[in-house]
Coordinates of C-alpha atoms in Angstrom, one line a residue:
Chain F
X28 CA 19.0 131.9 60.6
X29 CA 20.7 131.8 64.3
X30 CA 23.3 129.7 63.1
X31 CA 25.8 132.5 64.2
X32 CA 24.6 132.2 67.5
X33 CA 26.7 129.1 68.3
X34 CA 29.9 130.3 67.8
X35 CA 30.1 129.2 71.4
X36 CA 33.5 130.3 73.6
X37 CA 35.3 131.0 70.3
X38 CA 37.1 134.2 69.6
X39 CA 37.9 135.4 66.1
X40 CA 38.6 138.8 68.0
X41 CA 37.8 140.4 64.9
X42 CA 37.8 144.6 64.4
X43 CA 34.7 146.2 65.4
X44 CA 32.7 146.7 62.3
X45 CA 33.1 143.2 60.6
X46 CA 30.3 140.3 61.0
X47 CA 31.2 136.8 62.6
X48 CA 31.0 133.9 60.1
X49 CA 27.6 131.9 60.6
X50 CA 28.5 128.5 62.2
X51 CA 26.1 125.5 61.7
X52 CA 24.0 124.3 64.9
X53 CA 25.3 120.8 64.5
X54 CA 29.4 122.1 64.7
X55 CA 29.7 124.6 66.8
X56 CA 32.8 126.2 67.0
X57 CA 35.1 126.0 69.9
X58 CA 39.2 126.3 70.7
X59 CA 40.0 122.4 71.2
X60 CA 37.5 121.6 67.6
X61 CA 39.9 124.4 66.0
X62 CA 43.1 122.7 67.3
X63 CA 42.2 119.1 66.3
X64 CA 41.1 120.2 63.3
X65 CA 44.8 122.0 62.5
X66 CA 46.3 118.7 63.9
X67 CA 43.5 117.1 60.8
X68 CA 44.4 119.5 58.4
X69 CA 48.1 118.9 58.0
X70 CA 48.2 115.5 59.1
X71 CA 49.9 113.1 56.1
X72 CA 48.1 110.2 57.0
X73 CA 45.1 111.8 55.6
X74 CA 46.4 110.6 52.3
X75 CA 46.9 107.1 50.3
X76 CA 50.5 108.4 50.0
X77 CA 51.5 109.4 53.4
X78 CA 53.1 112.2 52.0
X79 CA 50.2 114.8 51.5
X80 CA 47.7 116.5 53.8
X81 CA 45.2 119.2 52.8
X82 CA 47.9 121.8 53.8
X83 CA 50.2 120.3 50.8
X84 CA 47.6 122.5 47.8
X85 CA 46.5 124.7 50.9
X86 CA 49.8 126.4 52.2
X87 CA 49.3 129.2 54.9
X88 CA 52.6 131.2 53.7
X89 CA 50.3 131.4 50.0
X90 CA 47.5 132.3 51.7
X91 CA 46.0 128.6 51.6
X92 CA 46.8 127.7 48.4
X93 CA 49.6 125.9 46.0
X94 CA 51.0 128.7 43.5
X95 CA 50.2 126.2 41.2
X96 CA 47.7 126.5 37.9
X97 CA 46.4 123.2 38.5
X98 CA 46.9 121.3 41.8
X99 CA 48.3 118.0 42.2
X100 CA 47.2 115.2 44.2
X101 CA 49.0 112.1 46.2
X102 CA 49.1 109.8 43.1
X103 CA 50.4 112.5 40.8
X104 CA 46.9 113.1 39.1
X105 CA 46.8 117.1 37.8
X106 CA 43.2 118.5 39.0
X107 CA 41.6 120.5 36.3
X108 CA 41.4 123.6 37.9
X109 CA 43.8 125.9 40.8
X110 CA 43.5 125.6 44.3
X111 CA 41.1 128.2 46.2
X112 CA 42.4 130.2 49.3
X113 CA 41.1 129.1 52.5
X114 CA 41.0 132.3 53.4
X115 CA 37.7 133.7 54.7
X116 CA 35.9 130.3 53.4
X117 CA 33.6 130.7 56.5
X118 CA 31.7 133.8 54.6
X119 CA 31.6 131.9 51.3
X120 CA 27.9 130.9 50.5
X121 CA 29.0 128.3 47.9
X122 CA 32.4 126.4 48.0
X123 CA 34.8 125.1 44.8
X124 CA 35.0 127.8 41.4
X125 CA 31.3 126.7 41.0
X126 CA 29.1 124.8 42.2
X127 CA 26.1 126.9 43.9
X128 CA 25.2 123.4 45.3
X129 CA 28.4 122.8 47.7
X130 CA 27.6 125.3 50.7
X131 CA 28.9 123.0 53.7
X132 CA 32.7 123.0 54.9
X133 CA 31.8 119.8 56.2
X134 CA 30.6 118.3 52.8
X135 CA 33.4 120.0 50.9
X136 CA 36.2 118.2 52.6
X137 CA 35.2 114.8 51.5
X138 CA 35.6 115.8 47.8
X139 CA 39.3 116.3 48.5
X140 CA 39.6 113.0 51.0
X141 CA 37.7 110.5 49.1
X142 CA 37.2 111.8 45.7
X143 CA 38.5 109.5 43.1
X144 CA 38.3 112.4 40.0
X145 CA 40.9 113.5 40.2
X146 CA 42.3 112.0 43.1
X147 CA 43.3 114.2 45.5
X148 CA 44.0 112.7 48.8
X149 CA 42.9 108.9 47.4
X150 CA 41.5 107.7 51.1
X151 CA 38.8 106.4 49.0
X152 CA 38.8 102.7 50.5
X153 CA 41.2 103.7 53.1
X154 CA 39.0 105.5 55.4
X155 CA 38.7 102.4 58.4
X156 CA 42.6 102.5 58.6
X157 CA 42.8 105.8 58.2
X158 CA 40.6 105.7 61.5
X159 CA 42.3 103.3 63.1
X160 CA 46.0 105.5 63.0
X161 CA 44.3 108.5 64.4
X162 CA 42.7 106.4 67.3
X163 CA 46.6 105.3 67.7
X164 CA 48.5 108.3 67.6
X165 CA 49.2 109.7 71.1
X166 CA 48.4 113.4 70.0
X167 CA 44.7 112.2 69.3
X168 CA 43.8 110.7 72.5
X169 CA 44.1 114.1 73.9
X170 CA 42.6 116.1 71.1
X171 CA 39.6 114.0 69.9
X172 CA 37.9 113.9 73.7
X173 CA 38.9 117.9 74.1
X174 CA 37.1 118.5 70.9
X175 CA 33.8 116.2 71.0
X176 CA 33.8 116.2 74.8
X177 CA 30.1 114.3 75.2
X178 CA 30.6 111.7 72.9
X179 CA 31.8 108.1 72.9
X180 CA 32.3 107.2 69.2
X181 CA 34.8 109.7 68.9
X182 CA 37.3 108.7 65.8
X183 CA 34.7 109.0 63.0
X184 CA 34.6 110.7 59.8
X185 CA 31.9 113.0 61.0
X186 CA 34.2 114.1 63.7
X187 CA 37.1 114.1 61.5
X188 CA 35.3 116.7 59.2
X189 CA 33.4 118.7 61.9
X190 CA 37.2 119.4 63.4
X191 CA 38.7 120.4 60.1
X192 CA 35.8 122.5 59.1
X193 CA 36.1 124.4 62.4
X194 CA 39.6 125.0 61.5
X195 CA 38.6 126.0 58.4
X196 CA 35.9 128.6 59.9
X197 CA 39.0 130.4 62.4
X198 CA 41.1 131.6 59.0
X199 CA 39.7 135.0 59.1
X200 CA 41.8 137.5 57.7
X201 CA 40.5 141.4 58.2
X202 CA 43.9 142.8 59.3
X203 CA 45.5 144.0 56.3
X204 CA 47.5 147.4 55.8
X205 CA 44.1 148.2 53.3
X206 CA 42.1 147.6 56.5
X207 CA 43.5 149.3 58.4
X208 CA 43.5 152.5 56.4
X209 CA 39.5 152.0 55.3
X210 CA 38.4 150.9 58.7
X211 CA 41.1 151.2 60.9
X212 CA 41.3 155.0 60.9
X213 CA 45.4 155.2 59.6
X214 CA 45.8 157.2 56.7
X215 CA 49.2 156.3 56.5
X216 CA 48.8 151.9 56.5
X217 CA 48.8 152.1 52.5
X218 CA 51.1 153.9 49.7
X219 CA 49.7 156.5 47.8
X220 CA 50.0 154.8 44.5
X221 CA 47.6 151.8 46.1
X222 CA 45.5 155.0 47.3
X223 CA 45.4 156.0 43.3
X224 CA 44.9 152.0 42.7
X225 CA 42.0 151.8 44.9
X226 CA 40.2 154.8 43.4
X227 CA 40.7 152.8 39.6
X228 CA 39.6 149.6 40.9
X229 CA 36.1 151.6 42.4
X230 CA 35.2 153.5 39.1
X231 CA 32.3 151.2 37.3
X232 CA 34.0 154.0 34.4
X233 CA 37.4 152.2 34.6
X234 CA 38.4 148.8 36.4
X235 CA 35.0 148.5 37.8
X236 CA 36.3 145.5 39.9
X237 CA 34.6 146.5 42.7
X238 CA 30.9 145.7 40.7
X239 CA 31.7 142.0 41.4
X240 CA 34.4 141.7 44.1
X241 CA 32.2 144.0 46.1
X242 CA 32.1 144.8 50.0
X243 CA 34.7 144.3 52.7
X244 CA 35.9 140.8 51.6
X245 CA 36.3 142.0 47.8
X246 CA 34.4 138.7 46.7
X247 CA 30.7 138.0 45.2
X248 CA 28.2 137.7 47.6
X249 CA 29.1 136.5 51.4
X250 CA 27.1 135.1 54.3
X251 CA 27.4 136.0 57.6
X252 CA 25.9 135.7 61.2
X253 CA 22.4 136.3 60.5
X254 CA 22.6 137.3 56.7
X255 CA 19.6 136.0 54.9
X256 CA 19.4 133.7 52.1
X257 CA 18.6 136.9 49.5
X258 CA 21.9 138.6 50.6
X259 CA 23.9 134.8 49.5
X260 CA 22.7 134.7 45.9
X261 CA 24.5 135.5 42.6
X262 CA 27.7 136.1 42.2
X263 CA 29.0 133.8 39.0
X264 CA 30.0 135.7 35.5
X265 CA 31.5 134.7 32.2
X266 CA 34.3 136.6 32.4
X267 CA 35.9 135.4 29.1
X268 CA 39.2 133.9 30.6
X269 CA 39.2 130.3 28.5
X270 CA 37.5 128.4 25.7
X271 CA 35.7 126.8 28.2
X272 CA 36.3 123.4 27.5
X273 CA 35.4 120.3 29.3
X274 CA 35.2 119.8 32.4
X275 CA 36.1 123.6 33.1
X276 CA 33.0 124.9 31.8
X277 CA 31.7 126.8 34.9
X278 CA 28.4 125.9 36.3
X279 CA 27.5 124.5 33.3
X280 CA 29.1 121.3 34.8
X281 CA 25.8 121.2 37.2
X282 CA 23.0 123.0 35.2
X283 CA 23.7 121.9 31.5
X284 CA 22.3 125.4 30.7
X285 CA 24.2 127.0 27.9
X286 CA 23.7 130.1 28.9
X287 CA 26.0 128.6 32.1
X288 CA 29.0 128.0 30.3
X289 CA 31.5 129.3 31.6
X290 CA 30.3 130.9 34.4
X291 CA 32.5 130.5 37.5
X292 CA 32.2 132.1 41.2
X293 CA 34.2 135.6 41.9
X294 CA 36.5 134.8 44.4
X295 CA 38.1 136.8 47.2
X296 CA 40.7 139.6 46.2
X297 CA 42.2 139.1 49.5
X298 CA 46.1 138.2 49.9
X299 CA 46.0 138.1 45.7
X300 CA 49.6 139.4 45.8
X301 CA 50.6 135.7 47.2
X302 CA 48.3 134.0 45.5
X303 CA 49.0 133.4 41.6
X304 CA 48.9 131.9 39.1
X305 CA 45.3 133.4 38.7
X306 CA 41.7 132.0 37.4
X307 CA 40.0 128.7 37.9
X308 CA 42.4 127.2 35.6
X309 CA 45.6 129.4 36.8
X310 CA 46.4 130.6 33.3
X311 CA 47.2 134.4 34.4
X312 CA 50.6 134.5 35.8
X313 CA 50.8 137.8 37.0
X314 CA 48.4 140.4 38.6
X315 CA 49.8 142.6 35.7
X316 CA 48.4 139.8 33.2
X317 CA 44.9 139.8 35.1
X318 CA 45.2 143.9 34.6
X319 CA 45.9 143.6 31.0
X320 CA 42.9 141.0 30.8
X321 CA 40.0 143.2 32.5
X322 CA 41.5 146.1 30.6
X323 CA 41.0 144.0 27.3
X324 CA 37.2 143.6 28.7
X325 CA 37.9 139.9 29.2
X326 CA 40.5 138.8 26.3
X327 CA 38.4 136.1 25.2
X328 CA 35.5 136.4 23.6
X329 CA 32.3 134.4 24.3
X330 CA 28.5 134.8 24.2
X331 CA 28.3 134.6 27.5
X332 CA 30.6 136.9 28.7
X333 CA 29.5 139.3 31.0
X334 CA 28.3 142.3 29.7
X335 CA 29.6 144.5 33.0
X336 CA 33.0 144.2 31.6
X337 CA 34.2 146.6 28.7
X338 CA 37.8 147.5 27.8
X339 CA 39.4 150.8 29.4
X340 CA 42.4 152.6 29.0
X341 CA 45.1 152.8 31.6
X342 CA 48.4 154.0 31.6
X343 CA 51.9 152.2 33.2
X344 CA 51.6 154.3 36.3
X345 CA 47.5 153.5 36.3
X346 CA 48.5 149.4 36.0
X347 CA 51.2 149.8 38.7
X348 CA 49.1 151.3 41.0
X349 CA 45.7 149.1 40.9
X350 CA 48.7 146.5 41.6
X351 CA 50.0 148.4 45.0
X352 CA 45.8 148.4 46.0
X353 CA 45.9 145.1 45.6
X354 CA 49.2 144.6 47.0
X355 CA 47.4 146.8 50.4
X356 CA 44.8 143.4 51.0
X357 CA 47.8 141.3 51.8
X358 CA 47.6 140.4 55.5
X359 CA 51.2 139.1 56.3
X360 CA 50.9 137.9 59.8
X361 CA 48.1 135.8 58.5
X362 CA 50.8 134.1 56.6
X363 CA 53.0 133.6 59.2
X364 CA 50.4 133.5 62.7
X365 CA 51.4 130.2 64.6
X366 CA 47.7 129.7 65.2
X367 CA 47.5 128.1 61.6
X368 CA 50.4 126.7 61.1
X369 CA 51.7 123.0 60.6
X370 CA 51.9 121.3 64.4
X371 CA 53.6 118.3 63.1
X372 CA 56.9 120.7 62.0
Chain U
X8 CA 41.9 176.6 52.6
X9 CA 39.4 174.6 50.8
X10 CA 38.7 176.8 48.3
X11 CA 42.6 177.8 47.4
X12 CA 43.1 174.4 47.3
X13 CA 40.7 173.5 44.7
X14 CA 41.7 176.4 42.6
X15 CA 45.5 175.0 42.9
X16 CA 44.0 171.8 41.4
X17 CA 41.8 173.3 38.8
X18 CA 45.0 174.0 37.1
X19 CA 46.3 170.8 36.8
X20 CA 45.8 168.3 33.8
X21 CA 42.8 167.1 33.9
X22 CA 44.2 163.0 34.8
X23 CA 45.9 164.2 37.3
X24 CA 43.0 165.4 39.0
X25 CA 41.0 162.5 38.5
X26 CA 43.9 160.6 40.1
X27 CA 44.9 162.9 43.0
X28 CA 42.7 163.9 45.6
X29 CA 38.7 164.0 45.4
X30 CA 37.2 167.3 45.1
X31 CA 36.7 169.5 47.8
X32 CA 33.4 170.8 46.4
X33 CA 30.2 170.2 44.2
X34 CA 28.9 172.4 41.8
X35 CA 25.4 172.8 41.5
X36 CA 24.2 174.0 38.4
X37 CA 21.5 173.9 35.8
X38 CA 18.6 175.0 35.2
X39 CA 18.5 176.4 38.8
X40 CA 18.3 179.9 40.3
X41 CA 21.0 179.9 41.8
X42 CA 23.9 178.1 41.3
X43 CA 26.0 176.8 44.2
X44 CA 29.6 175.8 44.9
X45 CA 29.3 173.8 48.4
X46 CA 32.4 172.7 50.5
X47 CA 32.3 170.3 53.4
X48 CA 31.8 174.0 55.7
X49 CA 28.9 174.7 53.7
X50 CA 27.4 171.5 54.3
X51 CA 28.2 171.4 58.0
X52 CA 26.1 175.0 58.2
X53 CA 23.2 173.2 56.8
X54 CA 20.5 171.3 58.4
X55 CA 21.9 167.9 59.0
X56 CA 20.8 164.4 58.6
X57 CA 21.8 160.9 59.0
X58 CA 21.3 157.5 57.5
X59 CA 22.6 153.4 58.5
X60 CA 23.6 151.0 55.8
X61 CA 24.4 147.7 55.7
X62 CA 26.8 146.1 53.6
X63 CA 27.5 142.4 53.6
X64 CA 26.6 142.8 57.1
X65 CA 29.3 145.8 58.1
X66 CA 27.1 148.7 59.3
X67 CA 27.9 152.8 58.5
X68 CA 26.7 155.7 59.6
X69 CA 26.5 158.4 57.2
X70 CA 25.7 161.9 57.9
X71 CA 25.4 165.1 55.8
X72 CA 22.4 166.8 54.3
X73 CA 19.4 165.8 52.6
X74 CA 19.5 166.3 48.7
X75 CA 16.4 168.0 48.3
X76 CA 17.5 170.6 50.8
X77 CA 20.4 171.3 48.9
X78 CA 17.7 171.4 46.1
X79 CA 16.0 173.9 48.5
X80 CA 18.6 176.1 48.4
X81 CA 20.0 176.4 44.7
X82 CA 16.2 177.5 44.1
X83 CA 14.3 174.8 42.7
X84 CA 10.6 174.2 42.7
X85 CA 9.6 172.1 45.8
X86 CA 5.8 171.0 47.7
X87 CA 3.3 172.4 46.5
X88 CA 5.7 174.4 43.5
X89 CA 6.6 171.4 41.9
X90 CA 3.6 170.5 39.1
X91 CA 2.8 171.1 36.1
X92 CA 6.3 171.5 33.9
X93 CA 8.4 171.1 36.8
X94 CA 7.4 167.7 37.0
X95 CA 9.4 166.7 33.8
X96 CA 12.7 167.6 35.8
X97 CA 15.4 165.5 37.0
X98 CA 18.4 165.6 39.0
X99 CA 22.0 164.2 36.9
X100 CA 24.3 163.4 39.7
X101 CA 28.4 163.0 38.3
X102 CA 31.5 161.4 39.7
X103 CA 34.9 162.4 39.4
X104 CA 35.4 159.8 36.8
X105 CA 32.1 160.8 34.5
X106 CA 29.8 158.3 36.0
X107 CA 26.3 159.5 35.9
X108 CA 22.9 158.4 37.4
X109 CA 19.7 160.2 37.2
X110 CA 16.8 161.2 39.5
X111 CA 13.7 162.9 39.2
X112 CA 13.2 166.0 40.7
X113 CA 9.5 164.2 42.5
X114 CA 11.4 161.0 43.1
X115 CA 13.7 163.4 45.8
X116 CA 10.6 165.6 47.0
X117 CA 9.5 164.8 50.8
X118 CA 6.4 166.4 49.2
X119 CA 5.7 163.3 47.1
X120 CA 7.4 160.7 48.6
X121 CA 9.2 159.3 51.5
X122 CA 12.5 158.8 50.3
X123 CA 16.0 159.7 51.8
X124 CA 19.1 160.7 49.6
X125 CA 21.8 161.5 51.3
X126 CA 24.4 164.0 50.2
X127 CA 27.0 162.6 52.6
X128 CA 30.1 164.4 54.3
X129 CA 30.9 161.9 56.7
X130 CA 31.1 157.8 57.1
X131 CA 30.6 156.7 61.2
X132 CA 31.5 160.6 62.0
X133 CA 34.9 160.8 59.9
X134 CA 35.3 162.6 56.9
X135 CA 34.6 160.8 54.1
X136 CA 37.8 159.9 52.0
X137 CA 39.6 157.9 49.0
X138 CA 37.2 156.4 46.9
X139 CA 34.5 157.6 48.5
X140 CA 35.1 161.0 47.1
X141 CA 35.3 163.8 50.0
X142 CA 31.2 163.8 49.3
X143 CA 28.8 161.3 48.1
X144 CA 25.0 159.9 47.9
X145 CA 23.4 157.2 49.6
X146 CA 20.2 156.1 48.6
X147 CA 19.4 153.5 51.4
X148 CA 16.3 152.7 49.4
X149 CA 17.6 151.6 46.3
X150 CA 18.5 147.8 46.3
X151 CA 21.2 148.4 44.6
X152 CA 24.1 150.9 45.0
X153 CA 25.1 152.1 41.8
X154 CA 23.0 155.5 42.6
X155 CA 24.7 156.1 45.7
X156 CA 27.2 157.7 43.5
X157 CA 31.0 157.8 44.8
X158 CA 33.5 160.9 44.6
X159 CA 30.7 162.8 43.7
X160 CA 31.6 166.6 41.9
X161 CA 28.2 167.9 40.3
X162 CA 25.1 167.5 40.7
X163 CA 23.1 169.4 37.2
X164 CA 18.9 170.1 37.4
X165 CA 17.4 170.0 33.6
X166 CA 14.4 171.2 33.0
X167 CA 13.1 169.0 30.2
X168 CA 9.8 171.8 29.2
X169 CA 10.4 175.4 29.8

C-alpha cells in the first residue's frame, strides 16, 4: 500500500500530473541499483551463448522490443509469442501477454535467465559461473557495492534481479508529442490528422480503443504509488486475433477455464509506431492491418471474443489518421536517451 | 464568434463535422419549456461548480455547471415539482458521434439525491478540447465512465406520461 513510498533519492522527474510507479519495500529504487542494473541488462554473459543479453529481444531504439513476431533465444529456440515493450512495465499490475499471476519484476526476469521452455537466455545450470564473471569483471566491483551498499554477499542472484528490475522500473516514457498536447498545454505537438485520429480512437461508436487501452498509459488496468488492489484488476479480452492454439491460448494456459481461451492482457499503445509486428503472436504487420482487424470487429471469430468489439466503417482518410494518433504516443528521445542505453558499446 | 462559427459548420456535410472541431454548443430540447442553445459564455454566466477525478491515479479538475441547473433553466420540474408524472422522465444525453446514455430526471435532482453531474466547460481551468468535446459530463459517482459522456451536443428531456 506504501510501497511507493520507497522510491528513495530516485528521480523519474516525471510531468506534473502523472503518478510514480509503486516500488516494492524490499528493492527500493536508487541511481547506482538503476546503473548496475543497465550494466545487468545488456551484459552478454547473462547468456549460455555469450552473445545475448536481455537487451538482444528488448532493444531501446524499438521501444524495448525485437520487431520480431516471435523472439529468439541464445540457442536458436523460436518463443511462441512476441516480445513485450519494457516500456512503462513499472505500472503493469501483471507481467508476460497473460498470466494475472506474474506481478513481480523481480520474479519475471528469471523466466527469461533460467527458463528452459523456450530457452531464452539458457543460464539454467550456469548460474554459479555466471556469478563468478560478474564478481571478476572490474566494472562490477564498483557497481555491485554502490548499488547494495550494506551488504556483504553482494554477487547473488537476488541482487542480480533486484538491480535489473530497478532498471526496469526507471523506463518511464510520458514525454510524447500526444503528451504534450493533452497535458502539456501545446496545441501545436500533434498533426491535425492524429487530432482527427484521436477523436476515432475515443468514440465507443467507432474504434472504441480507448474502452480497453484506457487512461494515460493507453493500456488495461495500471498500478501506481498508492493505487489499490481494486484499481489493478481486469484487463484481459478475446479479441479474436488467432485460432488459439496451444500454448498461445491466453490465460487459459493458467486457469484451464474455457471461457479463458484466448484471453490475453491489453498492452500499452505507447511507442506502437516502433513496435510491430503486432499481437502476442506478432501476426499483424502493420498498424494499418491492426486497423483493418478492429474495424472487422476482431477478424476471427470465437465464442469468446469480446463482445465490446463490433465492426465500424472508416474511410482511407479515417484509417490514416487513427494511424498519425497513434503515430503522436511515440516518444523519440526515449529511443535514443543515453540513460538506457547499452554501456558496454 | 461562437455562434457564426457554428452556423459556418452547420453547413457542412455532416462527416465532416463529426471529424472537425467539437461543437461549440448544446442544444437542449424536449419535452421542456423552454428550449436552450448554451455556448461556453452562457455556461460561464451560470452558477458554477467544480468536481476532482481520478484516473489511473492522474487527478483533474473539472469545472462548469451542475446539470440539473441547466435543467433549472430550460423549465423542467424540480423539488418539490417533480412527482407524480414527472417522475417517469429522463434525461438522453448525445455525443457528437450518436453515443447516448440515459438519466432519470430524480436520479439528477439535489431534491432526491445527493449526486453531482457535471456539465463541464473546463479540465484543470483550460478549456476543454479534442476528444473531450468543447463540453462534457462527469458523473464522479458512477464507477464507471461511460456516462460521463464525451464531445457532448444534446442533451433531450422525454416525458414518458403526459
Amino acid at each position: 500500500m506504501t510501497a511507493g513510498l520507497c522510491a528513495g533519492g530516485f528521480d523519474w522527474n516525471l510531468p506534473p500530473g502523472f503518478p510514480r510507479p509503486p516500488i516494492p519495500a524490499d528493492n527500493p529504487m536508487s541511481a547506482a541499483k538503476v546503473d548496475l542494473g543497465r550494466f545487468l541488462f545488456y551484459d552478454k554473459r547473462m547468456s549460455v551463448s555469450g552473445q545475448e543479453s536481455c537487451g538482444s529481444c528488448h532493444r531501446q531504439e524499438l521501444a524495448f522490443t525485437d520487431g520480431r513476431a516471435h523472439a529468439e533465444g541464445a540457442t536458436g529456440q523460436l518463443h511462441p509469442r512476441s516480445a513485450l515493450s519494457l516500456v512503462n512495465v513499472a505500472y503493469a499490475p501483471s507481467l508476460t501477454w497473460a498470466n494475472p499471476r506474474l506481478t513481480s519484476l523481480e520474479e519475471q526476469m528469471l523466466v527469461p535467465m533460467l527458463g528452459e521452455d523456450p530457452v531464452e537466455l539458457g543460464l539454467k545450470g550456469h548460474e554459479s559461473e555466471f556469478l563468478k564473471s560478474l564478481r571478476a569483471g572490474p566494472a562490477y566491483q564498483k557497481l555491485f557495492p554502490q548499488a547494495f551498499p550494506d551488504e556483504h554477499d553482494l554477487y547473488t542472484l537476488s541482487n542480480v534481479a533486484k538491480a535489473i528490475a530497478a532498471f526496469e522500473r526507471s523506463i518511464v516514457s510520458v514525454r510524447s508529442p500526444y503528451d504534450r498536447y493533452r497535458w502539456g498545454g501545446d496545441s501545436s505537438a500533434i498533426s491535425d490528422a492524429a487530432k482527427r485520429g484521436e477523436i476515432i480512437f475515443s468514440s465507443s461508436e467507432r474504434g472504441g480503443c480507448f474502452q480497453c487501452h484506457g487512461g494515460w498509459n493507453f493500456s488495461g488496468a495500471i498500478r501506481f504509488a498508492g493505487s489499490s488492489a481494486d484499481q489493478q484488476r481486469g484487463g484481459f479480452f478475446n479479441t479474436g486475433v488467432s485460432a488459439y492454439t496451444a500454448p498461445n491460448r491466453g490465460l487459459f494456459e493458467l486457469t484451464h477455464k474455457p471461457e479463458d481461451i484466448g484471453k490475453f492482457r491489453v498492452p500499452t499503445l505507447r511507442n506502437i509506431a516502433v513496435t510491430a509486428p503486432y499481437m502476442h503472436d506478432g501476426s499483424l504487420r502493420t498498424l494499418e492491418e491492426v486497423i483493418d482487424h478492429y474495424a472487422a470487429g476482431g477478424r476471427m471469430d470465437d465464442p469468446n471474443k469480446t463482445r465490446i468489439l463490433h465492426p465500424f466503417r472508416l474511410t482511407d482518410s479515417d484509417r490514416r489518421d487513427l494511424v498519425e494518433f497513434l503515430k503522436s504516443l511515440t516518444d523519440e528521445q526515449l529511443l535514443h536517451d543515453p540513460r538506457w542505453s547499452d554501456p558496454w558499446r | 464568434m461562437y455562434t457564426r462559427r457554428f452556423l459556418a459548420l452547420g453547413l457542412l456535410a455532416a462527416a465532416v463535422v463529426w471529424a472537425q472541431d467539437a461543437q461549440l454548443s448544446i442544444q437542449v430540447s424536449g419535452d421542456v419549456k423552454q428550449p436552450l442553445t448554451l455556448t461556453a459564455d452562457d455556461l460561464a454566466k451560470m452558477p458554477r461548480a467544480m468536481v476532482r477525478t481520478m484516473n489511473n491515479g492522474m487527478e483533474t479538475v473539472y469545472e462548469g455547471v451542475w446539470l440539473h441547473e441547466v435543467l433549472k433553466r430550460a423549465g423542467v420540474p424540480q423539488g418539490s415539482e417533480l412527482r407524480g408524472k414527472a417522475l417517469a422522465g429522463y434525461l438522453l444525453a448525445e455525443a457528437q458521434d450518436g453515443y447516448q446514455v440515459v438519466f432519470s430526471l430524480a436520479e439528477l435532482d439535489p431534491a432526491f439525491i445527493d449526486n453531482e453531474i457535471l456539465l463541464a466547460d473546463t479540465a484543470n481551468g483550460k478549456p476543454l478540447f479534442g476528444a473531450q468535446g468543447r463540453f462534457r459530463l462527469v458523473v464522479p459517482k458512477d464507477k464507471p465512465g461511460a456516462r460521463s459522456v464525451r464531445m457532448l451536443t444534446r442533451i433531450d428531456v422525454v416525458q414518458l406520461r403526459k
